[in-house]
C-alpha cells in the first residue's frame, strides 16, 4: 500500500474477502498515494475463503487474481492476528458475508484489534453477538467501523450517534434501505411486469445474482436492526416483522429454474401498484421503527408528500424523528449501494481509526 513512513504511524490492515467489495478496497488503496491519506494504511494480509497472503513489510494493492497468484497458504482466521503483529494500530477489514468472520469480530476487538466491516452479520443478527461487540469495544477501547453496513457510507449511523450524544431520544426511523428494491419500484408503472424489472435489475448488477436475496427483505431486516440498535432500541431479530416478496413456490426453486418462474411475481405486484395509484399513493419498500417499538419491513403505499416517496434510482433515503426533529423528520438521502461506495466507506472508517490513534498520541 505504501512504504512505511518514519514520521507518521501506520495502521496495519488485514483484508478479508476479495469479492466485489474486497476488490474495490484494493482498487481504492491503489489510489491513495498523493492524497492526505497516503502512507496511513499498510496492507499486511489479504485473503478469501480459500487462500491468503501475508507480508509484514506491506503487500501491493493489486487486483485479487495477481495479489493471490502465489498464495500457498490456506486461509485461516487464526492467522490474521499473527499477520497483524502484536503492537501498533491493527485493523481487520471484513469484506465478506461470512458468519464465521462476524463471530470473530468481538474476539479481535477484545484483543485490541479494530474491526471495520461491510458485513451486517456482526451487528445485524442476534442480540448476543451485537452485545459482545459493544462490550469488547468498551473493554479495550478498540473501534468498530460500521458505516459501510447501512447506506454504503451515507452518514446514517454517525448521525444517530451524534444525536444521541447530544441527549436526543430517537422516536422513529423510516427508510428505503435497499437500493435494488428502490430501483425496482421507482417507476410505479403497473404496466411493466415486475418480473421484467427484476431481470433488468439483475442485468444491471443492482440485485444479487439470486434476486430472492433482495426480495426476501432479510438484508433490510439486518439494516433496520443495526439502525434501531444504534438509535438506542436493542431489538431482537424476531422483533422485526418482514414481508417477503418471494412467494413460497419461488423460494424453494433452484437458481437455474428461477428465471422461468419469475412471472408469478407479476399479478400480485400489479394489483398493489394499481391500488396504490388509485388512492393517489406510491408503493415503496420501507423499513420502519415506530414510536411504540414496532418494527416492520414491508411494501407501503405512501402519499406523494411522504419523506420517503421521492428519491430516484438506487438511492437510499432515511427519515429520523427525534426530540428536536419532532414534526418534520431529518432526512438523509443519497446513493447507498455498490462496491465502490462500500469500499470507500470501509477505508474512511480505517483512516478514522488511525486518526483517533494520532489524536491519542498527540494528547499523551
Ligand atoms: N456488493 C455490494 O455492493 C455491497 C454493498 C454493501 C455491503 N456489502 C456487503 O459486503 C460484503 C461483501 O460483499 P461482496 O458483494 O463483495 O460479496 P462477494 O463478491 O460474494 O465476496 C465475498 C468474499 O468473501 C470471501 N469469504 C467468504 N468467507 C470467508 C472467510 N471465512 N474468510 C475470508 N474470506 C471469506 C469470499 O471468498 P471466496 O472468493 O473464496 O468465495 C469472497 O472473496 C457482504 O457482507 C455484503 O453484504 C456489499
CSV table of C-alpha atoms and ligand atoms in Angstrom, one decimal:
chain,number,residue,atom,x,y,z
A,1,UNK,CA,0.0,0.0,0.0
A,2,UNK,CA,2.7,2.4,1.0
A,3,UNK,CA,6.2,2.4,2.2
A,4,UNK,CA,6.5,2.6,6.0
A,5,UNK,CA,6.8,6.3,6.8
A,6,UNK,CA,9.1,7.1,9.8
A,7,UNK,CA,7.2,10.3,10.8
A,8,UNK,CA,3.7,9.0,10.6
A,9,UNK,CA,2.5,5.9,12.4
A,10,UNK,CA,0.9,3.4,10.0
A,11,UNK,CA,-2.1,1.2,10.7
A,12,UNK,CA,-1.6,-2.4,9.6
A,13,UNK,CA,-4.6,-3.8,7.9
A,14,UNK,CA,-5.8,-7.3,7.1
A,15,UNK,CA,-8.4,-7.5,4.3
A,16,UNK,CA,-10.8,-10.5,4.5
A,17,UNK,CA,-12.8,-11.1,1.3
A,18,UNK,CA,-11.6,-10.4,-2.3
A,19,UNK,CA,-15.0,-10.4,-4.0
A,20,UNK,CA,-16.8,-7.3,-5.3
A,21,UNK,CA,-16.2,-5.2,-2.2
A,22,UNK,CA,-12.7,-6.6,-1.4
A,23,UNK,CA,-11.6,-5.9,-5.0
A,24,UNK,CA,-12.9,-2.4,-4.8
A,25,UNK,CA,-11.0,-1.9,-1.5
A,26,UNK,CA,-7.8,-2.9,-3.2
A,27,UNK,CA,-8.5,-0.6,-6.1
A,28,UNK,CA,-9.1,2.3,-3.8
A,29,UNK,CA,-6.0,1.6,-1.8
A,30,UNK,CA,-4.1,2.0,-5.0
A,31,UNK,CA,-5.5,5.5,-5.5
A,32,UNK,CA,-4.4,6.8,-2.0
A,33,UNK,CA,-0.8,7.8,-2.8
A,34,UNK,CA,-0.8,11.6,-3.5
A,35,UNK,CA,-3.8,12.2,-1.2
A,36,UNK,CA,-3.8,13.2,2.5
A,37,UNK,CA,-4.5,9.5,3.3
A,38,UNK,CA,-1.2,8.4,1.7
A,39,UNK,CA,1.0,6.3,3.9
A,40,UNK,CA,-1.5,5.8,6.7
A,41,UNK,CA,-2.5,2.2,5.9
A,42,UNK,CA,-0.2,-0.8,5.3
A,43,UNK,CA,-1.8,-3.9,3.9
A,44,UNK,CA,-0.1,-6.9,5.6
A,45,UNK,CA,-2.7,-9.6,5.0
A,46,UNK,CA,-5.3,-10.4,2.3
A,47,UNK,CA,-7.4,-13.5,1.9
A,48,UNK,CA,-10.6,-15.1,0.9
A,49,UNK,CA,-12.3,-18.3,1.9
A,50,UNK,CA,-9.6,-20.4,0.2
A,51,UNK,CA,-6.2,-18.7,0.3
A,52,UNK,CA,-4.3,-15.9,1.9
A,53,UNK,CA,-1.0,-14.0,1.6
A,54,UNK,CA,0.9,-12.1,4.3
A,55,UNK,CA,3.8,-9.6,4.2
A,56,UNK,CA,4.9,-7.6,7.3
A,57,UNK,CA,6.6,-5.0,5.0
A,58,UNK,CA,3.4,-4.5,3.1
A,59,UNK,CA,1.6,-6.1,0.1
A,60,UNK,CA,1.0,-4.1,-3.1
A,61,UNK,CA,-2.7,-3.3,-3.7
A,62,UNK,CA,-3.0,-5.4,-6.8
A,63,UNK,CA,-6.3,-6.9,-8.1
A,64,UNK,CA,-7.0,-10.2,-6.2
A,65,UNK,CA,-6.0,-12.5,-9.1
A,66,UNK,CA,-2.5,-11.0,-9.1
A,67,UNK,CA,-2.2,-10.5,-5.4
A,68,UNK,CA,-3.2,-14.0,-4.5
A,69,UNK,CA,-1.5,-15.7,-7.5
A,70,UNK,CA,1.4,-17.1,-5.5
A,71,UNK,CA,-0.6,-17.7,-2.3
A,72,UNK,CA,0.3,-21.0,-0.9
A,73,UNK,CA,-1.3,-20.8,2.5
A,74,UNK,CA,-4.9,-21.8,3.2
A,75,UNK,CA,-6.9,-19.1,4.7
A,76,UNK,CA,-7.4,-19.2,8.5
A,77,UNK,CA,-8.9,-16.6,10.8
A,78,UNK,CA,-6.4,-17.5,13.5
A,79,UNK,CA,-3.5,-16.5,11.1
A,80,UNK,CA,-5.0,-12.9,10.8
A,81,UNK,CA,-3.9,-11.8,14.3
A,82,UNK,CA,-0.4,-13.2,13.7
A,83,UNK,CA,-0.1,-11.4,10.4
A,84,UNK,CA,-1.1,-8.1,12.0
A,85,UNK,CA,1.6,-8.5,14.7
A,86,UNK,CA,1.5,-7.7,18.4
A,87,UNK,CA,1.6,-3.9,18.6
A,88,UNK,CA,0.5,-0.7,17.0
A,89,UNK,CA,-2.8,0.1,15.2
A,90,UNK,CA,-4.1,-3.1,13.8
A,91,UNK,CA,-7.3,-3.3,11.7
A,92,UNK,CA,-9.3,-6.1,10.3
A,93,UNK,CA,-11.4,-5.1,7.2
A,94,UNK,CA,-14.3,-7.5,6.8
A,95,UNK,CA,-15.4,-7.6,3.2
A,96,UNK,CA,-17.0,-11.0,3.4
A,97,UNK,CA,-20.6,-12.1,4.0
A,98,UNK,CA,-19.3,-14.8,6.4
A,99,UNK,CA,-21.0,-15.7,9.8
A,100,UNK,CA,-17.7,-17.2,10.9
A,101,UNK,CA,-15.8,-14.0,10.3
A,102,UNK,CA,-18.6,-12.0,12.0
A,103,UNK,CA,-18.4,-14.3,15.0
A,104,UNK,CA,-14.7,-13.4,15.3
A,105,UNK,CA,-15.3,-9.6,15.5
A,106,UNK,CA,-15.8,-9.5,19.3
A,107,UNK,CA,-12.7,-11.6,19.8
A,108,UNK,CA,-10.5,-9.3,17.7
A,109,UNK,CA,-11.9,-6.3,19.4
A,110,UNK,CA,-11.3,-7.9,22.8
A,111,UNK,CA,-7.7,-8.2,22.0
A,112,UNK,CA,-7.4,-4.5,20.9
A,113,UNK,CA,-7.7,-5.2,17.2
A,114,UNK,CA,-10.0,-2.7,15.5
A,115,UNK,CA,-12.6,-4.0,13.0
A,116,UNK,CA,-14.2,-2.2,10.1
A,117,UNK,CA,-16.9,-4.1,8.3
A,118,UNK,CA,-19.2,-4.2,5.3
A,119,UNK,CA,-20.8,-7.3,6.7
A,120,UNK,CA,-24.1,-6.9,8.5
A,121,UNK,CA,-23.8,-10.2,10.3
A,122,UNK,CA,-21.9,-8.7,13.3
A,123,UNK,CA,-24.4,-6.2,14.4
A,124,UNK,CA,-27.5,-7.1,12.4
A,125,UNK,CA,-28.3,-10.6,13.6
A,126,UNK,CA,-28.5,-12.0,17.2
A,127,UNK,CA,-28.6,-9.5,20.0
A,128,UNK,CA,-26.0,-11.5,21.9
A,129,UNK,CA,-23.4,-11.1,19.1
A,130,UNK,CA,-24.2,-7.4,18.9
A,131,UNK,CA,-23.8,-7.1,22.7
A,132,UNK,CA,-20.5,-8.9,22.6
A,133,UNK,CA,-19.2,-6.4,20.1
A,134,UNK,CA,-20.3,-3.4,22.2
A,135,UNK,CA,-18.8,-4.9,25.4
A,136,UNK,CA,-15.5,-5.8,23.7
A,137,UNK,CA,-15.1,-2.2,22.4
A,138,UNK,CA,-15.9,-0.8,25.8
A,139,UNK,CA,-13.4,-3.1,27.5
A,140,UNK,CA,-10.4,-2.4,25.2
A,141,UNK,CA,-11.2,0.9,23.5
A,142,UNK,CA,-10.9,-0.9,20.1
A,143,UNK,CA,-13.1,0.8,17.5
A,144,UNK,CA,-15.8,-0.9,15.3
A,145,UNK,CA,-16.3,0.8,12.0
A,146,UNK,CA,-19.7,0.1,10.6
A,147,UNK,CA,-20.6,2.9,8.3
A,148,UNK,CA,-20.4,0.5,5.3
A,149,UNK,CA,-23.1,-1.7,6.7
A,150,UNK,CA,-26.1,0.6,6.2
A,151,UNK,CA,-26.3,3.0,3.2
A,152,UNK,CA,-22.8,2.2,2.0
A,153,UNK,CA,-21.2,5.1,4.0
A,154,UNK,CA,-24.1,7.6,3.9
A,155,UNK,CA,-23.9,9.5,7.2
A,156,UNK,CA,-26.7,7.5,8.9
A,157,UNK,CA,-25.2,5.7,11.9
A,158,UNK,CA,-22.9,8.5,12.7
A,159,UNK,CA,-25.9,11.0,12.7
A,160,UNK,CA,-27.8,8.7,15.0
A,161,UNK,CA,-24.8,8.5,17.4
A,162,UNK,CA,-24.3,12.3,17.2
A,163,UNK,CA,-27.9,12.9,18.0
A,164,UNK,CA,-27.8,10.5,21.0
A,165,UNK,CA,-24.5,12.0,22.2
A,166,UNK,CA,-26.4,15.4,22.3
A,167,UNK,CA,-29.0,13.9,24.6
A,168,UNK,CA,-31.7,13.3,21.9
A,169,UNK,CA,-34.1,10.4,22.0
A,170,UNK,CA,-34.8,8.8,18.7
A,171,UNK,CA,-38.5,8.3,18.4
A,172,UNK,CA,-38.9,6.8,14.9
A,173,UNK,CA,-36.9,5.8,11.9
A,174,UNK,CA,-38.2,5.0,8.4
A,175,UNK,CA,-36.0,4.2,5.4
A,176,UNK,CA,-35.8,3.0,1.9
A,177,UNK,CA,-32.7,0.8,2.6
A,178,UNK,CA,-32.5,-1.5,-0.4
A,179,UNK,CA,-31.0,0.1,-3.5
A,180,UNK,CA,-32.3,-2.8,-5.6
A,181,UNK,CA,-35.9,-2.6,-4.3
A,182,UNK,CA,-35.8,1.2,-4.6
A,183,UNK,CA,-34.8,0.8,-8.3
A,184,UNK,CA,-37.5,-1.9,-8.9
A,185,UNK,CA,-40.3,0.2,-7.6
A,186,UNK,CA,-39.2,3.7,-8.8
A,187,UNK,CA,-41.3,3.6,-12.0
A,188,UNK,CA,-44.6,2.9,-10.2
A,189,UNK,CA,-45.7,1.6,-13.6
A,190,UNK,CA,-48.2,-1.2,-13.2
A,191,UNK,CA,-47.9,-1.9,-17.0
A,192,UNK,CA,-44.3,-3.1,-16.8
A,193,UNK,CA,-44.3,-6.7,-15.4
A,194,UNK,CA,-42.4,-6.9,-12.2
A,195,UNK,CA,-40.5,-10.0,-13.4
A,196,UNK,CA,-39.1,-7.9,-16.3
A,197,UNK,CA,-38.0,-5.2,-13.9
A,198,UNK,CA,-36.3,-7.9,-11.7
A,199,UNK,CA,-34.4,-9.3,-14.8
A,200,UNK,CA,-33.3,-5.8,-15.8
A,201,UNK,CA,-32.1,-5.0,-12.3
A,202,UNK,CA,-30.2,-8.2,-12.2
A,203,UNK,CA,-28.6,-7.4,-15.6
A,204,UNK,CA,-27.5,-4.0,-14.3
A,205,UNK,CA,-26.0,-5.7,-11.2
A,206,UNK,CA,-28.5,-3.9,-8.9
A,207,UNK,CA,-29.6,-7.2,-7.3
A,208,UNK,CA,-27.7,-10.2,-6.0
A,209,UNK,CA,-27.1,-12.9,-8.6
A,210,UNK,CA,-30.0,-14.6,-6.8
A,211,UNK,CA,-32.6,-11.8,-6.6
A,212,UNK,CA,-34.5,-13.6,-4.0
A,213,UNK,CA,-31.8,-12.4,-1.5
A,214,UNK,CA,-33.1,-8.9,-2.1
A,215,UNK,CA,-36.8,-9.7,-2.5
A,216,UNK,CA,-37.0,-11.6,0.8
A,217,UNK,CA,-36.3,-8.5,2.8
A,218,UNK,CA,-33.8,-10.3,5.1
A,219,UNK,CA,-30.9,-7.9,4.2
A,220,UNK,CA,-33.1,-5.0,5.0
A,221,UNK,CA,-34.1,-6.6,8.3
A,222,UNK,CA,-30.4,-6.6,9.3
A,223,UNK,CA,-30.0,-3.0,8.3
A,224,UNK,CA,-33.1,-1.9,10.3
A,225,UNK,CA,-31.7,-3.9,13.3
A,226,UNK,CA,-28.4,-2.0,13.1
A,227,UNK,CA,-30.2,1.4,12.8
A,228,UNK,CA,-32.6,0.6,15.6
A,229,UNK,CA,-29.9,-0.7,18.0
A,230,UNK,CA,-27.7,2.3,17.2
A,231,UNK,CA,-30.7,4.5,18.0
A,232,UNK,CA,-31.0,3.0,21.4
A,233,UNK,CA,-33.6,0.4,20.7
A,234,UNK,CA,-32.0,-3.1,21.2
A,235,UNK,CA,-34.4,-5.1,19.1
A,236,UNK,CA,-34.2,-8.8,18.7
A,237,UNK,CA,-34.3,-10.3,15.2
A,238,UNK,CA,-37.8,-11.6,15.7
A,239,UNK,CA,-39.0,-8.2,16.8
A,240,UNK,CA,-38.9,-7.1,13.1
A,241,UNK,CA,-41.8,-8.3,11.0
A,242,UNK,CA,-40.6,-8.8,7.5
A,243,UNK,CA,-42.9,-9.2,4.5
A,244,UNK,CA,-41.1,-11.3,1.9
A,245,UNK,CA,-41.9,-10.6,-1.7
A,246,UNK,CA,-40.9,-14.1,-2.6
A,247,UNK,CA,-43.9,-16.5,-2.7
A,248,UNK,CA,-43.4,-19.9,-1.2
A,249,UNK,CA,-43.3,-21.7,-4.6
A,250,UNK,CA,-40.4,-19.5,-5.7
A,251,UNK,CA,-38.3,-19.7,-2.6
A,252,UNK,CA,-37.7,-23.4,-2.9
A,253,UNK,CA,-36.7,-23.4,-6.6
A,254,UNK,CA,-33.0,-24.0,-7.7
A,255,UNK,CA,-31.4,-20.8,-9.1
A,256,UNK,CA,-31.3,-22.1,-12.7
A,257,UNK,CA,-35.1,-22.6,-12.6
A,258,UNK,CA,-35.8,-19.2,-11.1
A,259,UNK,CA,-35.9,-17.1,-14.3
A,260,UNK,CA,-38.6,-19.1,-16.0
A,261,UNK,CA,-40.8,-18.8,-12.8
A,262,UNK,CA,-40.4,-15.1,-12.1
A,263,UNK,CA,-43.7,-14.4,-13.7
A,264,UNK,CA,-45.6,-15.4,-10.6
A,265,UNK,CA,-44.4,-12.1,-9.1
A,266,UNK,CA,-46.3,-10.0,-11.6
A,267,UNK,CA,-50.0,-10.3,-10.8
A,268,UNK,CA,-49.8,-9.6,-7.0
A,269,UNK,CA,-47.4,-6.6,-7.6
A,270,UNK,CA,-49.6,-5.2,-10.4
A,271,UNK,CA,-52.6,-5.3,-8.1
A,272,UNK,CA,-50.8,-3.5,-5.3
A,273,UNK,CA,-49.4,-0.9,-7.7
A,274,UNK,CA,-52.8,-0.3,-9.2
A,275,UNK,CA,-54.5,0.0,-5.8
A,276,UNK,CA,-51.8,2.5,-4.6
A,277,UNK,CA,-52.2,4.5,-7.7
A,278,UNK,CA,-56.0,4.6,-7.5
A,279,UNK,CA,-55.5,6.0,-3.9
A,280,UNK,CA,-53.1,8.7,-5.2
A,281,UNK,CA,-50.2,6.9,-3.5
A,282,UNK,CA,-46.8,5.4,-4.5
A,283,UNK,CA,-45.5,1.9,-3.5
A,284,UNK,CA,-42.2,1.9,-1.7
A,285,UNK,CA,-40.2,-0.8,0.2
A,286,UNK,CA,-39.9,0.6,3.7
A,287,UNK,CA,-38.1,-0.4,6.9
A,288,UNK,CA,-39.8,1.3,9.8
A,289,UNK,CA,-39.2,1.5,13.5
A,290,UNK,CA,-42.3,3.1,15.1
A,291,UNK,CA,-42.5,5.1,18.3
A,292,UNK,CA,-44.1,2.2,20.1
A,293,UNK,CA,-41.1,0.0,19.2
A,294,UNK,CA,-42.9,-2.0,16.5
A,295,UNK,CA,-40.6,-2.7,13.6
A,296,UNK,CA,-41.5,-3.7,10.1
A,297,UNK,CA,-40.0,-4.3,6.6
A,298,UNK,CA,-42.8,-4.2,4.0
A,299,UNK,CA,-44.2,-2.6,0.9
A,300,UNK,CA,-46.1,0.6,1.9
A,301,UNK,CA,-48.4,2.8,-0.1
A,302,UNK,CA,-47.2,6.3,0.6
A,303,UNK,CA,-48.7,9.7,-0.1
A,304,UNK,CA,-46.6,11.8,-2.5
A,305,UNK,CA,-45.7,14.2,0.3
A,306,UNK,CA,-44.2,11.4,2.5
A,307,UNK,CA,-40.5,11.9,3.2
A,308,UNK,CA,-39.8,8.5,1.6
A,309,UNK,CA,-41.9,8.9,-1.5
A,310,UNK,CA,-39.3,10.6,-3.7
A,311,UNK,CA,-35.7,9.7,-4.5
A,312,UNK,CA,-34.5,8.0,-7.6
A,313,UNK,CA,-32.5,5.1,-9.0
A,314,UNK,CA,-30.9,3.0,-6.3
A,315,UNK,CA,-30.9,5.9,-3.7
A,316,UNK,CA,-31.3,5.2,-0.1
A,317,UNK,CA,-33.5,7.6,1.9
A,318,UNK,CA,-33.9,7.6,5.7
A,319,UNK,CA,-36.1,9.8,7.8
A,320,UNK,CA,-35.3,10.3,11.5
A,321,UNK,CA,-37.8,11.7,14.1
A,322,UNK,CA,-36.3,12.7,17.5
A,323,UNK,CA,-36.9,15.2,20.3
A,324,UNK,CA,-35.7,18.1,18.1
A,325,UNK,CA,-37.0,16.7,14.8
A,326,UNK,CA,-40.5,16.0,16.1
A,327,UNK,CA,-42.9,17.4,13.4
A,328,UNK,CA,-40.5,17.4,10.4
A,329,UNK,CA,-38.0,14.5,10.3
A,330,UNK,CA,-34.4,14.8,9.4
A,331,UNK,CA,-34.0,13.2,6.0
A,332,UNK,CA,-30.7,11.7,4.7
A,333,UNK,CA,-30.7,10.6,1.1
A,334,UNK,CA,-28.1,9.5,-1.5
A,335,UNK,CA,-26.5,6.6,-3.3
A,336,UNK,CA,-26.4,3.8,-0.8
A,337,UNK,CA,-25.3,0.7,-2.7
A,338,UNK,CA,-22.4,-0.6,-4.8
A,339,UNK,CA,-19.0,-2.0,-4.2
A,340,UNK,CA,-17.1,1.3,-4.9
A,341,UNK,CA,-19.0,3.3,-2.3
A,342,UNK,CA,-18.8,0.5,0.2
A,343,UNK,CA,-15.1,0.2,-0.2
A,344,UNK,CA,-14.7,4.0,0.2
A,345,UNK,CA,-16.7,3.8,3.5
A,346,UNK,CA,-14.5,0.9,4.8
A,347,UNK,CA,-11.3,2.8,4.1
A,348,UNK,CA,-12.8,6.0,5.6
A,349,UNK,CA,-13.5,4.0,8.8
A,350,UNK,CA,-10.0,2.6,8.8
A,351,UNK,CA,-8.5,6.0,8.4
A,352,UNK,CA,-10.7,7.3,11.2
A,353,UNK,CA,-9.3,4.6,13.5
A,354,UNK,CA,-5.8,5.8,12.6
A,355,UNK,CA,-6.7,9.4,13.1
A,356,UNK,CA,-8.0,8.7,16.6
A,357,UNK,CA,-4.7,6.9,17.4
A,358,UNK,CA,-2.9,10.1,16.2
A,359,UNK,CA,-5.1,12.2,18.5
A,360,UNK,CA,-4.3,10.0,21.5
A,361,UNK,CA,-0.6,10.2,20.7
A,362,UNK,CA,-0.7,13.9,20.5
A,363,UNK,CA,-2.6,14.2,23.8
A,364,UNK,CA,-0.2,11.9,25.6
B,1,LIG,N1,-21.6,-5.6,-3.2
B,1,LIG,C1,-22.1,-4.5,-2.7
B,1,LIG,O1,-22.5,-3.6,-3.4
B,1,LIG,C2,-22.3,-4.4,-1.1
B,1,LIG,C3,-22.7,-3.2,-0.6
B,1,LIG,C4,-22.8,-3.0,0.8
B,1,LIG,C5,-22.4,-4.1,1.6
B,1,LIG,N2,-22.0,-5.3,1.0
B,1,LIG,C6,-21.5,-6.3,1.9
B,1,LIG,O2,-20.1,-6.5,1.7
B,1,LIG,C7,-19.8,-7.9,2.0
B,1,LIG,C8,-19.1,-8.4,0.7
B,1,LIG,O3,-20.0,-8.3,-0.4
B,1,LIG,P1,-19.5,-8.7,-1.9
B,1,LIG,O4,-20.5,-8.3,-2.8
B,1,LIG,O5,-18.1,-8.3,-2.1
B,1,LIG,O6,-19.5,-10.4,-1.8
B,1,LIG,P2,-18.7,-11.4,-2.7
B,1,LIG,O7,-18.4,-10.8,-4.0
B,1,LIG,O8,-19.5,-12.7,-2.6
B,1,LIG,O9,-17.3,-11.7,-1.9
B,1,LIG,C9,-17.3,-12.3,-0.7
B,1,LIG,C10,-15.8,-12.6,-0.4
B,1,LIG,O10,-15.7,-13.1,1.0
B,1,LIG,C11,-14.8,-14.2,1.0
B,1,LIG,N3,-15.0,-15.0,2.1
B,1,LIG,C12,-16.1,-15.8,2.5
B,1,LIG,N4,-15.8,-16.5,3.7
B,1,LIG,C13,-14.6,-16.1,4.1
B,1,LIG,C14,-13.8,-16.4,5.2
B,1,LIG,N5,-14.2,-17.2,6.1
B,1,LIG,N6,-12.5,-15.8,5.3
B,1,LIG,C15,-12.1,-14.9,4.3
B,1,LIG,N7,-12.9,-14.6,3.2
B,1,LIG,C16,-14.1,-15.2,3.1
B,1,LIG,C17,-15.2,-14.9,-0.3
B,1,LIG,O11,-14.2,-15.8,-0.6
B,1,LIG,P3,-14.1,-16.7,-2.0
B,1,LIG,O12,-13.7,-15.7,-3.0
B,1,LIG,O13,-13.1,-17.7,-1.7
B,1,LIG,O14,-15.5,-17.2,-2.2
B,1,LIG,C18,-15.2,-13.7,-1.3
B,1,LIG,O15,-13.9,-13.3,-1.7
B,1,LIG,C19,-21.2,-8.6,2.2
B,1,LIG,O16,-21.3,-8.7,3.6
B,1,LIG,C20,-22.2,-7.7,1.7
B,1,LIG,O17,-23.5,-7.7,2.3
B,1,LIG,C21,-21.9,-5.4,-0.3
